[in-house]
PDB file of C-alpha atoms in Angstrom:
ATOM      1  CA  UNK U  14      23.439 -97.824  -7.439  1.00  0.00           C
ATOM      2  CA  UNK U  15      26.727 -98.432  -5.947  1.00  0.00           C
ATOM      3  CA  UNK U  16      29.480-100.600  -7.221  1.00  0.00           C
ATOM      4  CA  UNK U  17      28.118-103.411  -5.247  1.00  0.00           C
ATOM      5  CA  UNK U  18      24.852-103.128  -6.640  1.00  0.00           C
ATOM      6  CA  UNK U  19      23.436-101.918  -3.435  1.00  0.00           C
ATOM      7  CA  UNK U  20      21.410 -98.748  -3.651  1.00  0.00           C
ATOM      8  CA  UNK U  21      22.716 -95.730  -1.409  1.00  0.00           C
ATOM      9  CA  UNK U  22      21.412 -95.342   1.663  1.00  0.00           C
ATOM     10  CA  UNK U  23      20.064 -91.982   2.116  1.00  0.00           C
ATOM     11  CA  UNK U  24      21.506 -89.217   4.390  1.00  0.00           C
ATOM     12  CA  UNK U  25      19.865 -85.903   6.017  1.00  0.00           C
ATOM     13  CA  UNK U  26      21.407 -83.887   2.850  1.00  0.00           C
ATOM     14  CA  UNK U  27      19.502 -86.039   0.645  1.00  0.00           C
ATOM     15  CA  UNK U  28      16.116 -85.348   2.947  1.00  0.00           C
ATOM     16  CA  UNK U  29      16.869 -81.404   2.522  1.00  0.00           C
ATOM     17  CA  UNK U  30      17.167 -81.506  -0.720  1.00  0.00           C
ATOM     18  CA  UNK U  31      14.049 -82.940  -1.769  1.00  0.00           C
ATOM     19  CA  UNK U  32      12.337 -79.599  -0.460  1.00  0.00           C
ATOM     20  CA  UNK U  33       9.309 -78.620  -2.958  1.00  0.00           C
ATOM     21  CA  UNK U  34      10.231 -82.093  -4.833  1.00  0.00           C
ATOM     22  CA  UNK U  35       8.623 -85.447  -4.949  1.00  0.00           C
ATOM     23  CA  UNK U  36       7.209 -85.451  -1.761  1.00  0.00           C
ATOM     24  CA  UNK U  37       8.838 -87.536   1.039  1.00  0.00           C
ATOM     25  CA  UNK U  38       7.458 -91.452   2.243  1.00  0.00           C
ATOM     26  CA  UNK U  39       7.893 -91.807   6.006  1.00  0.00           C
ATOM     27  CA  UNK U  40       6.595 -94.067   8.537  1.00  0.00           C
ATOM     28  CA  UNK U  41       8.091 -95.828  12.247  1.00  0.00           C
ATOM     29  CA  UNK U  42       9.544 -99.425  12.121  1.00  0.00           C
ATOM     30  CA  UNK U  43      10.261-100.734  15.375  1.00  0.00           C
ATOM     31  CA  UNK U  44      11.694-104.216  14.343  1.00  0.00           C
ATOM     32  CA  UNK U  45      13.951-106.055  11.941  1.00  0.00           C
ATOM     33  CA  UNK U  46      10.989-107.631  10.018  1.00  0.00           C
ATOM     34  CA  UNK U  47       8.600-104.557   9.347  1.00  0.00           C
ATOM     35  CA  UNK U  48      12.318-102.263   8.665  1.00  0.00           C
ATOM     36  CA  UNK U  49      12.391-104.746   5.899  1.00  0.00           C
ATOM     37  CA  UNK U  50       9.144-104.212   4.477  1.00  0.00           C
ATOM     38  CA  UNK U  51       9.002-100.721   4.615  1.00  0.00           C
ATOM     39  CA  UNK U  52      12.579-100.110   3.682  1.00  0.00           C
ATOM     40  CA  UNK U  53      11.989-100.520  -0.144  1.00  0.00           C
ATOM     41  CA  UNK U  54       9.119 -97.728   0.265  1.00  0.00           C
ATOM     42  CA  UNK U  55      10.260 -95.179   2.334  1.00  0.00           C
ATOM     43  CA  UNK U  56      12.616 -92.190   2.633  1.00  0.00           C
ATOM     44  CA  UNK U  57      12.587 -91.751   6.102  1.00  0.00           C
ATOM     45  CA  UNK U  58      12.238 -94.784   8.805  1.00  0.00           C
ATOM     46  CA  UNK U  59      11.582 -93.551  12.203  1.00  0.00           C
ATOM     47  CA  UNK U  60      12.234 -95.458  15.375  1.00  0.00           C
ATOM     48  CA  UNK U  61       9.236 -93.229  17.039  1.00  0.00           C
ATOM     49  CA  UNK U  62       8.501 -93.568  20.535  1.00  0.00           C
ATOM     50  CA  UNK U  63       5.274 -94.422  19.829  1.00  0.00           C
ATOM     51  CA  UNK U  64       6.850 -97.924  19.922  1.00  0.00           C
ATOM     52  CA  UNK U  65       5.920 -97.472  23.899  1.00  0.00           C
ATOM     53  CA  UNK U  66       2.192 -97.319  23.187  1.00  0.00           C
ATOM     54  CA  UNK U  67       2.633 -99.850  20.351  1.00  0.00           C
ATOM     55  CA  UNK U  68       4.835-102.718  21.094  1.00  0.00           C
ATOM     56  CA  UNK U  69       4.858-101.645  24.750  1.00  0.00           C
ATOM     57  CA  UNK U  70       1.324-101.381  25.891  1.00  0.00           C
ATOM     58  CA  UNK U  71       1.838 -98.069  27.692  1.00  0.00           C
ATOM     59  CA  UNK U  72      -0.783 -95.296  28.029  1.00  0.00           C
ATOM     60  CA  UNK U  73       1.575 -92.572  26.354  1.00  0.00           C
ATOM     61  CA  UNK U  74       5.034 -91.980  25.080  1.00  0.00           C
ATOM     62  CA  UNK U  75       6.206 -90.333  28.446  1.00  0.00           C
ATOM     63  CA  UNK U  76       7.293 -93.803  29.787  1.00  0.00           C
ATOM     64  CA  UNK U  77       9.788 -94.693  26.877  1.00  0.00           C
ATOM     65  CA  UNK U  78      13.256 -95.000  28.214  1.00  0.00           C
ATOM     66  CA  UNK U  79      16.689 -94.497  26.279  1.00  0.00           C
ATOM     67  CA  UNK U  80      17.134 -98.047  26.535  1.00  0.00           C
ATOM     68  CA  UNK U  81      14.140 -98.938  25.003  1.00  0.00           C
ATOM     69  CA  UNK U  82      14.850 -96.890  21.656  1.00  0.00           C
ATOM     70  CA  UNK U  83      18.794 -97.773  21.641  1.00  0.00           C
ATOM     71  CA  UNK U  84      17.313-101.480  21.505  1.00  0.00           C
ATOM     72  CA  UNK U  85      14.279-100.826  18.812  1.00  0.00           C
ATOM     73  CA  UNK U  86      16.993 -98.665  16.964  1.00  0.00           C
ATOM     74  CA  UNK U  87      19.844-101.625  16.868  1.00  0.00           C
ATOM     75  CA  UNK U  88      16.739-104.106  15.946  1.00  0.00           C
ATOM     76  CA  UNK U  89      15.303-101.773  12.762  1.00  0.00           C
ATOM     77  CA  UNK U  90      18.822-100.941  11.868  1.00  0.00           C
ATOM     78  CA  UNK U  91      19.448-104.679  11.058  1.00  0.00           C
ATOM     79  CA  UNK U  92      16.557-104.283   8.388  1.00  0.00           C
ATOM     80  CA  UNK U  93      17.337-100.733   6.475  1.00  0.00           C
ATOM     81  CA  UNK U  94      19.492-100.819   3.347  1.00  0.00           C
ATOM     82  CA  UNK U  95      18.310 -97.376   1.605  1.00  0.00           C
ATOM     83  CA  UNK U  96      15.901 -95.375   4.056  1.00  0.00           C
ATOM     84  CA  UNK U  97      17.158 -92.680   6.282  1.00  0.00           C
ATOM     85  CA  UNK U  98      16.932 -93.794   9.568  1.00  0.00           C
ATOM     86  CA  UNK U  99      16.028 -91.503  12.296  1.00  0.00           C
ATOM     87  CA  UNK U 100      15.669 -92.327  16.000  1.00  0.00           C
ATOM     88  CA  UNK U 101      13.136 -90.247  18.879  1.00  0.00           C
ATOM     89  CA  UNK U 102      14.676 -88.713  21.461  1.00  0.00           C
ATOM     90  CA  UNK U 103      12.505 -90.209  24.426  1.00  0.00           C
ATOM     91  CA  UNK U 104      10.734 -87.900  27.175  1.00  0.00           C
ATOM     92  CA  UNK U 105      13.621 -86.848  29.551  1.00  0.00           C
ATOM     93  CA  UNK U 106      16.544 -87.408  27.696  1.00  0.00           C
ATOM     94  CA  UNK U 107      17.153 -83.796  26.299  1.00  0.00           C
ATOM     95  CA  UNK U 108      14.826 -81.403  27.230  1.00  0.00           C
ATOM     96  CA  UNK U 109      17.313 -80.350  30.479  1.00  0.00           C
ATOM     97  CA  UNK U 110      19.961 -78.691  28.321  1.00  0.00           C
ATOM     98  CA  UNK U 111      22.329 -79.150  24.923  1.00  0.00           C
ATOM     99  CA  UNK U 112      24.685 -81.085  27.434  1.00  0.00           C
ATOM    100  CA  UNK U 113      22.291 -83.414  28.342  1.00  0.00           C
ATOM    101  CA  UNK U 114      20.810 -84.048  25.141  1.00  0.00           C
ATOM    102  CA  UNK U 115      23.924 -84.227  22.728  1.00  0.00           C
ATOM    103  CA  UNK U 116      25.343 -86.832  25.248  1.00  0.00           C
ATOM    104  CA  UNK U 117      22.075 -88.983  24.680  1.00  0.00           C
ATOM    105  CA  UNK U 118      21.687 -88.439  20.848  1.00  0.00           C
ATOM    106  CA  UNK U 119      25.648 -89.420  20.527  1.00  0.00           C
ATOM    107  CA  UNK U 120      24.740 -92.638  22.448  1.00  0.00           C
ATOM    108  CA  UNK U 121      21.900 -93.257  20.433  1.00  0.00           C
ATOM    109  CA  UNK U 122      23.672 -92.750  17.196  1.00  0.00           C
ATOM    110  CA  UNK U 123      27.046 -94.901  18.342  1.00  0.00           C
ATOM    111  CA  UNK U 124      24.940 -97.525  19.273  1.00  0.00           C
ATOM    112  CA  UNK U 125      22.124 -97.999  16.653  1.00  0.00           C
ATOM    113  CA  UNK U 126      23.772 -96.806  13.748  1.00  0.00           C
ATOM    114  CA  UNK U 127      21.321 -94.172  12.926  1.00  0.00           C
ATOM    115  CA  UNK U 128      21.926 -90.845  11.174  1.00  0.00           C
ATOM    116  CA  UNK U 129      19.671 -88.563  12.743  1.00  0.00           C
ATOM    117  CA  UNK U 130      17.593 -88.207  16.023  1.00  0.00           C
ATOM    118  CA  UNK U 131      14.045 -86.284  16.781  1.00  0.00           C
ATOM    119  CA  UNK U 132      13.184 -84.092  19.450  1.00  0.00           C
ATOM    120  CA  UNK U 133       9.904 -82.695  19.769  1.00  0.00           C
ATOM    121  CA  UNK U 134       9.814 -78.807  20.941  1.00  0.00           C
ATOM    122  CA  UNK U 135       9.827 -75.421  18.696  1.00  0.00           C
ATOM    123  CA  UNK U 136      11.748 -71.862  19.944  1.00  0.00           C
ATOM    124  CA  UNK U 137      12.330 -73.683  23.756  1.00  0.00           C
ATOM    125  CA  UNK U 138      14.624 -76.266  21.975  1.00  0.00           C
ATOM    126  CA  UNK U 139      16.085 -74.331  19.249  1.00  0.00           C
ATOM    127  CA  UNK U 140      19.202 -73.326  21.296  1.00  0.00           C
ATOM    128  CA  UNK U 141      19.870 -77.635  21.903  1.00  0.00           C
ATOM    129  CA  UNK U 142      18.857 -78.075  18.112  1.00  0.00           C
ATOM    130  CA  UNK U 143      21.578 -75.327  17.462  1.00  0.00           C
ATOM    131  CA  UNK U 144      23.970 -77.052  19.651  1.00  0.00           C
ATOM    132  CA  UNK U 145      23.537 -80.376  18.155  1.00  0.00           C
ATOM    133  CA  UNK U 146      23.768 -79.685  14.278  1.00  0.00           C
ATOM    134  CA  UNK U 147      26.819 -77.610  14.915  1.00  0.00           C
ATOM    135  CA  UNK U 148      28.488 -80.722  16.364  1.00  0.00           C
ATOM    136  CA  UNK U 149      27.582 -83.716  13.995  1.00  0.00           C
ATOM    137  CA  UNK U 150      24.125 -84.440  15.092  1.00  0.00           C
ATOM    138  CA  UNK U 151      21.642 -83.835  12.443  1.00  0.00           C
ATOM    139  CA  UNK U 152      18.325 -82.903  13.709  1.00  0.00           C
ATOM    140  CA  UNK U 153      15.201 -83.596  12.891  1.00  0.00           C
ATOM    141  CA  UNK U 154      12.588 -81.189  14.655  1.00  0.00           C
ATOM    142  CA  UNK U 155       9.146 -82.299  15.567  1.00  0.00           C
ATOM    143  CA  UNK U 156       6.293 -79.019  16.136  1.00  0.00           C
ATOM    144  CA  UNK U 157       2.615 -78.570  16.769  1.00  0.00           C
ATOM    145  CA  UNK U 158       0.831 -81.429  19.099  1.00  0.00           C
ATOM    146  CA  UNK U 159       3.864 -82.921  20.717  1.00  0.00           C
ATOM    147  CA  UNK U 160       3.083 -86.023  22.354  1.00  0.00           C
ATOM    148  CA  UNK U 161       5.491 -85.559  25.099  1.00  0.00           C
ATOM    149  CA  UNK U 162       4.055 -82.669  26.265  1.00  0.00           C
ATOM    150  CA  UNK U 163       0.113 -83.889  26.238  1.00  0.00           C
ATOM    151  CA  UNK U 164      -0.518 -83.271  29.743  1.00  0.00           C
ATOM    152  CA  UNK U 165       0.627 -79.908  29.510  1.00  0.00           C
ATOM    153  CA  UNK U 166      -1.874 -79.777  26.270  1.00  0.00           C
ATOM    154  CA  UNK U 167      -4.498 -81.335  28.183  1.00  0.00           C
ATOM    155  CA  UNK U 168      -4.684 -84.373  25.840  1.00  0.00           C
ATOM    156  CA  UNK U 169      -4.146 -85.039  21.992  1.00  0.00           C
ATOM    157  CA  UNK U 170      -5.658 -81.898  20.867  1.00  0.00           C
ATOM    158  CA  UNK U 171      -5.638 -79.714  17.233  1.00  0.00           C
ATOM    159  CA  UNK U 172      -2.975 -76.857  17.709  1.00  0.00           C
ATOM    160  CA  UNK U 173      -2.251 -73.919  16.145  1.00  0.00           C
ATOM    161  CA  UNK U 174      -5.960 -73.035  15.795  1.00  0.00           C
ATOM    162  CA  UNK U 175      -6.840 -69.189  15.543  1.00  0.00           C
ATOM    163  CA  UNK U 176      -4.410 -67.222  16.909  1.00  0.00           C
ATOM    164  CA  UNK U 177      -2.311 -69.899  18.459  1.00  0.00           C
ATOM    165  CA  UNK U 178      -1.014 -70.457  15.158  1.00  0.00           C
ATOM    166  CA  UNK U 179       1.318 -67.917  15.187  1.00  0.00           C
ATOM    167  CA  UNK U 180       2.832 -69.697  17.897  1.00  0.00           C
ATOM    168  CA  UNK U 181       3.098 -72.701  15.792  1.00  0.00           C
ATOM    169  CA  UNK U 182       4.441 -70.725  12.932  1.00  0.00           C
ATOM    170  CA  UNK U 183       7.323 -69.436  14.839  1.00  0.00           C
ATOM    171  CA  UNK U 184       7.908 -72.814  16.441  1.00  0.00           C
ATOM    172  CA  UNK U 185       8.776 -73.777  12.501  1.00  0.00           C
ATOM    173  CA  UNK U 186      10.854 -70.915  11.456  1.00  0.00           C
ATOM    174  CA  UNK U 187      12.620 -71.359  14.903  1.00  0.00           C
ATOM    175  CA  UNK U 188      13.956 -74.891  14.409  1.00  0.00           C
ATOM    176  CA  UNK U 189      14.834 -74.464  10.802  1.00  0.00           C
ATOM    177  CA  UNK U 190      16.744 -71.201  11.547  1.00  0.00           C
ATOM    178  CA  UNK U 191      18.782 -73.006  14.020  1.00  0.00           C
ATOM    179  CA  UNK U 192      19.849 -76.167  11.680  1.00  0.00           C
ATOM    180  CA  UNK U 193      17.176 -78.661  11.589  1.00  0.00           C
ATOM    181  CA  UNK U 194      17.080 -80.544   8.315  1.00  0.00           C
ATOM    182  CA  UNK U 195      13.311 -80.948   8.633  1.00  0.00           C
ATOM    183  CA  UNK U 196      10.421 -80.681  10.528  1.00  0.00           C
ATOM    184  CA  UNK U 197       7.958 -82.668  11.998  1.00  0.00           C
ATOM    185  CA  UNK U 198       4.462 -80.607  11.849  1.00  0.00           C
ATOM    186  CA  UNK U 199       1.665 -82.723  13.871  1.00  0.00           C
ATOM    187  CA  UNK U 200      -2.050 -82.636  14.373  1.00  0.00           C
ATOM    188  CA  UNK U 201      -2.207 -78.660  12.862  1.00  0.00           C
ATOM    189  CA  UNK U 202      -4.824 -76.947  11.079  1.00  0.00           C
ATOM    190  CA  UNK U 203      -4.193 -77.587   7.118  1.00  0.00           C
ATOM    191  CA  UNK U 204      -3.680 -73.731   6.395  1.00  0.00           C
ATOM    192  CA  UNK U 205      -1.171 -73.296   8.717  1.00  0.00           C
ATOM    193  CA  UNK U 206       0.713 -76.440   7.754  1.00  0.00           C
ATOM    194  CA  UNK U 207       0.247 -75.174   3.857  1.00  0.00           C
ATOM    195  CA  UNK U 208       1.177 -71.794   4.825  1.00  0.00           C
ATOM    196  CA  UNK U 209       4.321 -72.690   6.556  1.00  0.00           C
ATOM    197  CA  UNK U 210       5.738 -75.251   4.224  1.00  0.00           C
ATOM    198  CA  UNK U 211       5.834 -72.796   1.745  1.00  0.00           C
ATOM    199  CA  UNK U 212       7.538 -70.185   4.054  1.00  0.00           C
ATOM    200  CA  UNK U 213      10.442 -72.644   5.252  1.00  0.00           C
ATOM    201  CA  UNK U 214      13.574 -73.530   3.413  1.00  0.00           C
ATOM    202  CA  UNK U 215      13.848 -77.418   4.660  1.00  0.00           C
ATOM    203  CA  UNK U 216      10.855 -80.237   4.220  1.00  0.00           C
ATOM    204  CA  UNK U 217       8.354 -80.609   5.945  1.00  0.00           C
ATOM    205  CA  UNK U 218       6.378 -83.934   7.045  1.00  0.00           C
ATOM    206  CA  UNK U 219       2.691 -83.788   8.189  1.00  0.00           C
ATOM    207  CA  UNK U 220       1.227 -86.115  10.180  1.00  0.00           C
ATOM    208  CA  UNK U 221      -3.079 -84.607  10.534  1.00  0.00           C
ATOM    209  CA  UNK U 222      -1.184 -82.118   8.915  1.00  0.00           C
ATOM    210  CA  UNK U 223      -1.337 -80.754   4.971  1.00  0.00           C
ATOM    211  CA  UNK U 224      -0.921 -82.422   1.565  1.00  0.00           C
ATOM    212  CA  UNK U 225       0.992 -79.693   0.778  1.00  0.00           C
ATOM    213  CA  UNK U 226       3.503 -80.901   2.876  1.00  0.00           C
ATOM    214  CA  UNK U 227       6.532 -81.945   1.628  1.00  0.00           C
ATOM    215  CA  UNK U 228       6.204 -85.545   2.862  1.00  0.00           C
ATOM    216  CA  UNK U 229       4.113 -87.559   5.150  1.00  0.00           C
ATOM    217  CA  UNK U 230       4.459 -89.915   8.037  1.00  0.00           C
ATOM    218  CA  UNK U 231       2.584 -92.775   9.619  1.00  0.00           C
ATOM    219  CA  UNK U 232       2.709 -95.025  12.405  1.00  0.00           C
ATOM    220  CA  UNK U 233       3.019 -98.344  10.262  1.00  0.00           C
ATOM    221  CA  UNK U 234       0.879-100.237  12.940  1.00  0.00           C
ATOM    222  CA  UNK U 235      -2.019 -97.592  12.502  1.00  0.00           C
ATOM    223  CA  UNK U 236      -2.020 -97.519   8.564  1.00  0.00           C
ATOM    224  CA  UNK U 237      -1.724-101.452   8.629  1.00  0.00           C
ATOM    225  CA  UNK U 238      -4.743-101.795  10.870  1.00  0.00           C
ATOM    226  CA  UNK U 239      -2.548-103.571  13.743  1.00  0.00           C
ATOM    227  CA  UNK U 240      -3.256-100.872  16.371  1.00  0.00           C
ATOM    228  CA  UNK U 241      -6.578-100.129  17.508  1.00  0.00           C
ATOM    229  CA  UNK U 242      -6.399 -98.775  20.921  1.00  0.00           C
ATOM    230  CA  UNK U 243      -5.793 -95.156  19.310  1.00  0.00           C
ATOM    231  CA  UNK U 244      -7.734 -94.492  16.377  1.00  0.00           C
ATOM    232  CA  UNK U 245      -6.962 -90.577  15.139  1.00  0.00           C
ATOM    233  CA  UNK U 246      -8.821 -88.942  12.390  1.00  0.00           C
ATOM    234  CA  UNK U 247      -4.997 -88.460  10.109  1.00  0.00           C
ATOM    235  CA  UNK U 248      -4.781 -91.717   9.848  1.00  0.00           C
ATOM    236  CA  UNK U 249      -5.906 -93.751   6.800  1.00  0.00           C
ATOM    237  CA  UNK U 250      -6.229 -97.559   7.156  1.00  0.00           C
ATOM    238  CA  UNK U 251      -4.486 -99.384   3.979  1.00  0.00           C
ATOM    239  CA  UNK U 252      -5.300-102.721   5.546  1.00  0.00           C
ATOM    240  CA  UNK U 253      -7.194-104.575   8.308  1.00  0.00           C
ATOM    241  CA  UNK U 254      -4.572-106.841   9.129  1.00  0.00           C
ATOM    242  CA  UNK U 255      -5.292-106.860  12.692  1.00  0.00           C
ATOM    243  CA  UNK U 256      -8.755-108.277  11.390  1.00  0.00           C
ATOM    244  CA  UNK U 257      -6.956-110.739   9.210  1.00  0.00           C
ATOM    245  CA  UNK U 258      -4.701-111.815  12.469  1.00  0.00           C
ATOM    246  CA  UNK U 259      -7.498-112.368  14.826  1.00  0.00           C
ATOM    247  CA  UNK U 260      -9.324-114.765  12.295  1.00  0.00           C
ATOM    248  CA  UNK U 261      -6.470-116.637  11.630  1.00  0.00           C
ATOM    249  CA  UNK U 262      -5.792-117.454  14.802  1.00  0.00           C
ATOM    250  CA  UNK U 263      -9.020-118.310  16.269  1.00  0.00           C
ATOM    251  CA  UNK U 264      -8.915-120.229  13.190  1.00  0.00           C
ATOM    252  CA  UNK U 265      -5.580-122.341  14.763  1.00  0.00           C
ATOM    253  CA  UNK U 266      -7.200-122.105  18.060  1.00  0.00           C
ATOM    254  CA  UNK U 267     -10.238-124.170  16.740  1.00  0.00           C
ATOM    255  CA  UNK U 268      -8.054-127.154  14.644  1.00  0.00           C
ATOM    256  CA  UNK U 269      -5.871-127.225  17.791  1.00  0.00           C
ATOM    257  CA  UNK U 270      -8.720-128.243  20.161  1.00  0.00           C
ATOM    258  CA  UNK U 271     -10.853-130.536  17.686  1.00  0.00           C
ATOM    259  CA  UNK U 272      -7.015-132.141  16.867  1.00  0.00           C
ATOM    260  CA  UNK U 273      -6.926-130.976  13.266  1.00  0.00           C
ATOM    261  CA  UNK U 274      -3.706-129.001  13.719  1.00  0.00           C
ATOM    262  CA  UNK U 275      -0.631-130.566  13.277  1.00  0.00           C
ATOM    263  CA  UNK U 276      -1.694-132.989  10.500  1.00  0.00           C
ATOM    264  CA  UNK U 277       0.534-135.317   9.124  1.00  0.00           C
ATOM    265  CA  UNK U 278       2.538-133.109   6.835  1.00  0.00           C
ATOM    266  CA  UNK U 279       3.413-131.230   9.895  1.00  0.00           C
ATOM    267  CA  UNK U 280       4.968-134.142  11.964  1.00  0.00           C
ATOM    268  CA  UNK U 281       7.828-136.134  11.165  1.00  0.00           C
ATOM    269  CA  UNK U 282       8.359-139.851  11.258  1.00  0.00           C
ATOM    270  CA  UNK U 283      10.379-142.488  12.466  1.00  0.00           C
ATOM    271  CA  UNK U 284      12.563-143.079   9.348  1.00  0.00           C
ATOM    272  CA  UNK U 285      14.770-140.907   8.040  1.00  0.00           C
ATOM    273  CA  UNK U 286      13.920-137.853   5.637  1.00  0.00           C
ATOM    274  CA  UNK U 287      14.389-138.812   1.686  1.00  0.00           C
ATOM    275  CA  UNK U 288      17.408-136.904   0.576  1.00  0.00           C
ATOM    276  CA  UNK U 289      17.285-134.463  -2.432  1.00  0.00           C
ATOM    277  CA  UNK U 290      20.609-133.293  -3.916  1.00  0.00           C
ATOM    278  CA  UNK U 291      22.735-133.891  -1.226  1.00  0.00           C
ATOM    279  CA  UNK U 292      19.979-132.323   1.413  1.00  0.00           C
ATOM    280  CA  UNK U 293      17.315-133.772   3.783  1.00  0.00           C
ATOM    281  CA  UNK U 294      14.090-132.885   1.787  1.00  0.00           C
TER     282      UNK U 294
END
């Protein structure tokens, strides 16, 4: 705790550090009012692009704009007091070069506040990754099934399988050789995640991943039941609140229509409220 009582927000250092340790809480906030329910929680807060398919109704991540995360960035970094907050690089924005990309992740950082960005991408981005963590922009790296490239994948498919992990393995080693402060591994077999968080030096965060990974991450809509257009086999549902929502308000479209809803302790009168300690009750 901090002299103001406030506990310390925490940085990418902190995130590196907790290699082989208590393993790391993540999950995506993409508003001021969720930031501030997960923030007491989590480590790690992303501002995922998944917010596109989410809060945006789109049929993949490839349509998220830069615009669109500076704005879910400023809104989620109005709710964070201790967690990390990292931001997704959207599709486009870096994958043409470390020019390109450091001038969006300094825009993204100047204008949300965050301390870290994601990019998704193993040896083919290691040179930007290099590029950006030499000059003030920590990294973290995102391997395995990487939504922005599902069309090249052919949809959201396992990889690393068989062989192919070997490509994924060296995916891993590349981006942590080259400055990443952790790693992202996605939708690979469980061996290979196992086998390669215990080869790499910085954490590692499964998502349909490992449990031997060093953390684990979310989309907070998916765990809380909210999104059901997407329903992968990682994810474990901790509530039904989409469920709860629906009930309750068919339950306010009902007392609206048979004039239930506003009753009279929702309306106000003609005379003036009774006053309680110098207020309007």
């Amino acid at each position: 705790m901090s002299a103001t009582g406030q506990a310390k927000t925490l940085t990418p250092p902190d995130i590196a550090t907790r290699k082989g340790k208590t393993p790391l809480v993540c999950l995506t906030a993409y508003t001021t009012p969720v930031a501030r329910l997960v923030d007491p929680h989590c480590d790690v807060v992303l501002v995922g692009d998944s917010v596109g398919m989410v809060l945006h109704g789109l049929p993949s991540t490839l349509g998220v704009t830069l615009d669109m995360m500076v704005m879910h960035g400023q809104a989620v970094r109005r709710g964070l007091e201790r967690a990390l907050m990292v931001v997704d690089m959207p599709f486009g924005s870096y994958e043409e070069g470390p020019d390109q990309a450091f001038r969006s992740a300094a825009r993204v950082m100047a204008e949300t506040g965050c301390a870290a960005v994601k990019l998704e991408g193993g040896e083919a981005m290691a040179e930007t990754i290099r590029f950006l963590a030499g000059r003030g922009i920590p990294v973290m790296a995102h391997v395995g099934l990487t939504p922005q490239a599902v069309n090249a994948f052919g949809g959201y498919r396992v990889q690393g399988r068989g062989e192919d992990g070997e490509r994924i393995r060296r995916d891993a080693l590349a981006v942590a050789e080259v400055g990443a402060f952790a790693v992202v591994l996605e939708k690979v077999p469980e061996p290979l995640a196992r086998r390669i968080t215990a080869e790499l030096a910085i954490p590692t965060i499964g998502i349909g991943a490992s449990p031997a990974c060093d953390g684990q991450i979310l989309v907070v809509d998916d765990m809380l039941g909210l999104f059901g257009d997407f329903r992968p086999k990682f994810v474990k549902r901790y509530a039904e609140l989409g469920e709860t929502a629906s009930v309750a308000i068919g339950t306010y479209a009902q007392e609206v229509r048979e004039r239930r809803f506003p009753a009279a302790e929702h309306v106000f009168g003609d005379a003036p409220e009774s006053v309680k300690g110098g207020q309007a009750a």
